[in-house]
Amino acid sequence: MRGWGPVEQPLYDAELGLVGKPDYLIESAGQLIPVEVKSTRNSKAPYDAHIFQLAAYCLLVQRQLGKRPPYGILHYANRTFAIDYTRQLEQAIQDLLIEIHAQEKLRELPRSHHSAARCSHCSYRSTCDQRLL
Ligand code: SF4
């Protein structure tokens, strides 16, 4: 692919349990840059959720297409931001994925006790739908 291209197939990483499809991939100087297009306007700063979405695409491109994007692009209706795909952002998206999968596993597992006291000290209490308090 050269220049701009829509992404036909979702990128899938079984090990990460992650699937995603950036709106476009730009090939430039041997690098692949994922682009996420938002129909909303945003004049100030990119939203955190959008940054993490873009970071997930960068991670997928890195792992599935073998090229680590130096940045990704968030394109709002009125403004475009280039978001550096730093090592810190890469670590943050990996940590977030681990957290999401841990939460998913938690939801799948039936509660193994009947102790409200145990739930009261549990760090998953705010999101666990089986808590006893
Ligand atoms: S809140 Fe209670 S039921 Fe939920 S994970 Fe924690 S200890 Fe288990």
GROMACS .gro file of C-alpha atoms and ligand atoms in nm:
model
  141
    1MET     CA    1   0.000   0.000   0.000
    2ARG     CA    2   0.119   0.355  -0.075
    3GLY     CA    3  -0.013   0.679   0.061
    4TRP     CA    4  -0.356   0.668   0.221
    5GLY     CA    5  -0.552   0.347   0.223
    6PRO     CA    6  -0.868   0.232   0.396
    7VAL     CA    7  -0.818  -0.075   0.613
    8GLU     CA    8  -1.015  -0.366   0.470
    9GLN     CA    9  -0.968  -0.632   0.738
   10PRO     CA   10  -0.963  -0.580   1.114
   11LEU     CA   11  -0.627  -0.634   1.279
   12TYR     CA   12  -0.642  -0.917   1.530
   13ASP     CA   13  -0.403  -1.021   1.802
   14ALA     CA   14  -0.505  -1.339   1.981
   15GLU     CA   15  -0.239  -1.304   2.250
   16LEU     CA   16  -0.358  -0.957   2.345
   17GLY     CA   17  -0.722  -1.050   2.292
   18LEU     CA   18  -0.746  -0.736   2.082
   19VAL     CA   19  -0.917  -0.665   1.754
   20GLY     CA   20  -0.951  -0.329   1.585
   21LYS     CA   21  -0.963  -0.148   1.256
   22PRO     CA   22  -0.826   0.204   1.213
   23ASP     CA   23  -1.015   0.405   0.950
   24TYR     CA   24  -0.699   0.444   0.741
   25LEU     CA   25  -0.335   0.352   0.734
   26ILE     CA   26  -0.091   0.597   0.585
   27GLU     CA   27   0.233   0.461   0.445
   28SER     CA   28   0.499   0.726   0.460
   29ALA     CA   29   0.877   0.689   0.440
   30GLY     CA   30   0.849   0.319   0.518
   31GLN     CA   31   0.631   0.377   0.821
   32LEU     CA   32   0.268   0.291   0.885
   33ILE     CA   33   0.054   0.554   1.056
   34PRO     CA   34  -0.295   0.461   1.177
   35VAL     CA   35  -0.566   0.724   1.137
   36GLU     CA   36  -0.888   0.743   1.334
   37VAL     CA   37  -1.158   0.973   1.197
   38LYS     CA   38  -1.416   1.126   1.430
   39SER     CA   39  -1.723   1.303   1.297
   40THR     CA   40  -1.740   1.528   1.604
   41ARG     CA   41  -1.569   1.864   1.643
   42ASN     CA   42  -1.290   1.913   1.895
   43SER     CA   43  -1.090   2.233   1.913
   44LYS     CA   44  -0.908   2.178   2.239
   45ALA     CA   45  -0.732   1.850   2.305
   46PRO     CA   46  -0.794   1.489   2.205
   47TYR     CA   47  -1.007   1.290   2.446
   48ASP     CA   48  -0.828   1.024   2.651
   49ALA     CA   49  -1.059   0.748   2.524
   50HIS     CA   50  -0.971   0.841   2.164
   51ILE     CA   51  -0.598   0.846   2.246
   52PHE     CA   52  -0.624   0.496   2.391
   53GLN     CA   53  -0.822   0.376   2.091
   54LEU     CA   54  -0.549   0.509   1.863
   55ALA     CA   55  -0.280   0.357   2.086
   56ALA     CA   56  -0.453   0.020   2.052
   57TYR     CA   57  -0.433   0.054   1.673
   58CYS     CA   58  -0.065   0.146   1.697
   59LEU     CA   59  -0.007  -0.164   1.909
   60LEU     CA   60  -0.195  -0.383   1.660
   61VAL     CA   61   0.000  -0.240   1.365
   62GLN     CA   62   0.324  -0.294   1.555
   63ARG     CA   63   0.246  -0.655   1.639
   64GLN     CA   64   0.056  -0.766   1.332
   65LEU     CA   65   0.224  -0.571   1.055
   66GLY     CA   66   0.572  -0.563   1.209
   67LYS     CA   67   0.623  -0.186   1.208
   68ARG     CA   68   0.601   0.029   1.516
   69PRO     CA   69   0.419   0.354   1.426
   70PRO     CA   70   0.600   0.661   1.563
   71TYR     CA   71   0.263   0.831   1.599
   72GLY     CA   72  -0.102   0.803   1.504
   73ILE     CA   73  -0.348   1.060   1.379
   74LEU     CA   74  -0.678   1.162   1.534
   75HIS     CA   75  -0.885   1.352   1.281
   76TYR     CA   76  -1.183   1.546   1.417
   77ALA     CA   77  -1.427   1.735   1.198
   78ASN     CA   78  -1.247   2.063   1.255
   79ARG     CA   79  -0.899   1.969   1.371
   80THR     CA   80  -0.634   1.701   1.337
   81PHE     CA   81  -0.395   1.589   1.609
   82ALA     CA   82  -0.079   1.380   1.574
   83ILE     CA   83  -0.043   1.164   1.884
   84ASP     CA   84   0.308   1.038   1.961
   85TYR     CA   85   0.311   0.664   2.021
   86THR     CA   86   0.559   0.682   2.306
   87ARG     CA   87   0.686   0.390   2.512
   88GLN     CA   88   0.477   0.531   2.796
   89LEU     CA   89   0.160   0.526   2.586
   90GLU     CA   90   0.242   0.173   2.466
   91GLN     CA   91   0.280   0.060   2.827
   92ALA     CA   92  -0.040   0.242   2.928
   93ILE     CA   93  -0.250   0.067   2.660
   94GLN     CA   94  -0.101  -0.270   2.753
   95ASP     CA   95  -0.181  -0.208   3.121
   96LEU     CA   96  -0.534  -0.105   3.026
   97LEU     CA   97  -0.584  -0.424   2.823
   98ILE     CA   98  -0.466  -0.636   3.115
   99GLU     CA   99  -0.709  -0.453   3.340
  100ILE     CA  100  -0.999  -0.496   3.095
  101HIS     CA  101  -0.931  -0.869   3.056
  102ALA     CA  102  -0.904  -0.908   3.434
  103GLN     CA  103  -1.243  -0.738   3.470
  104GLU     CA  104  -1.392  -0.963   3.200
  105LYS     CA  105  -1.261  -1.275   3.373
  106LEU     CA  106  -1.402  -1.151   3.699
  107ARG     CA  107  -1.746  -1.113   3.544
  108GLU     CA  108  -1.729  -1.467   3.406
  109LEU     CA  109  -1.633  -1.624   3.739
  110PRO     CA  110  -1.905  -1.693   3.992
  111ARG     CA  111  -1.844  -1.550   4.338
  112SER     CA  112  -1.672  -1.818   4.549
  113HIS     CA  113  -1.770  -1.695   4.894
  114HIS     CA  114  -2.049  -1.537   5.099
  115SER     CA  115  -1.843  -1.289   5.294
  116ALA     CA  116  -1.959  -0.928   5.274
  117ALA     CA  117  -1.652  -0.831   5.475
  118ARG     CA  118  -1.430  -0.969   5.205
  119CYS     CA  119  -1.611  -0.766   4.940
  120SER     CA  120  -1.586  -0.451   5.149
  121HIS     CA  121  -1.206  -0.457   5.118
  122CYS     CA  122  -1.189  -0.576   4.758
  123SER     CA  123  -1.029  -0.346   4.501
  124TYR     CA  124  -1.273  -0.467   4.231
  125ARG     CA  125  -1.573  -0.370   4.442
  126SER     CA  126  -1.670  -0.065   4.237
  127THR     CA  127  -1.713  -0.266   3.918
  128CYS     CA  128  -1.798  -0.617   4.042
  129ASP     CA  129  -2.164  -0.701   3.989
  130GLN     CA  130  -2.146  -0.988   4.242
  131ARG     CA  131  -2.033  -0.784   4.542
  132LEU     CA  132  -2.220  -0.845   4.866
  133LEU     CA  133  -2.254  -0.485   4.986
  134SF4     S1  134  -1.637  -0.749   4.526
  134SF4    FE1  135  -1.669  -0.939   4.639
  134SF4     S2  136  -1.751  -1.081   4.490
  134SF4    FE2  137  -1.662  -0.912   4.375
  134SF4     S3  138  -1.453  -0.979   4.332
  134SF4    FE3  139  -1.444  -0.860   4.520
  134SF4     S4  140  -1.462  -1.012   4.684
  134SF4    FE4  141  -1.530  -1.113   4.494
   0.00000   0.00000   0.00000
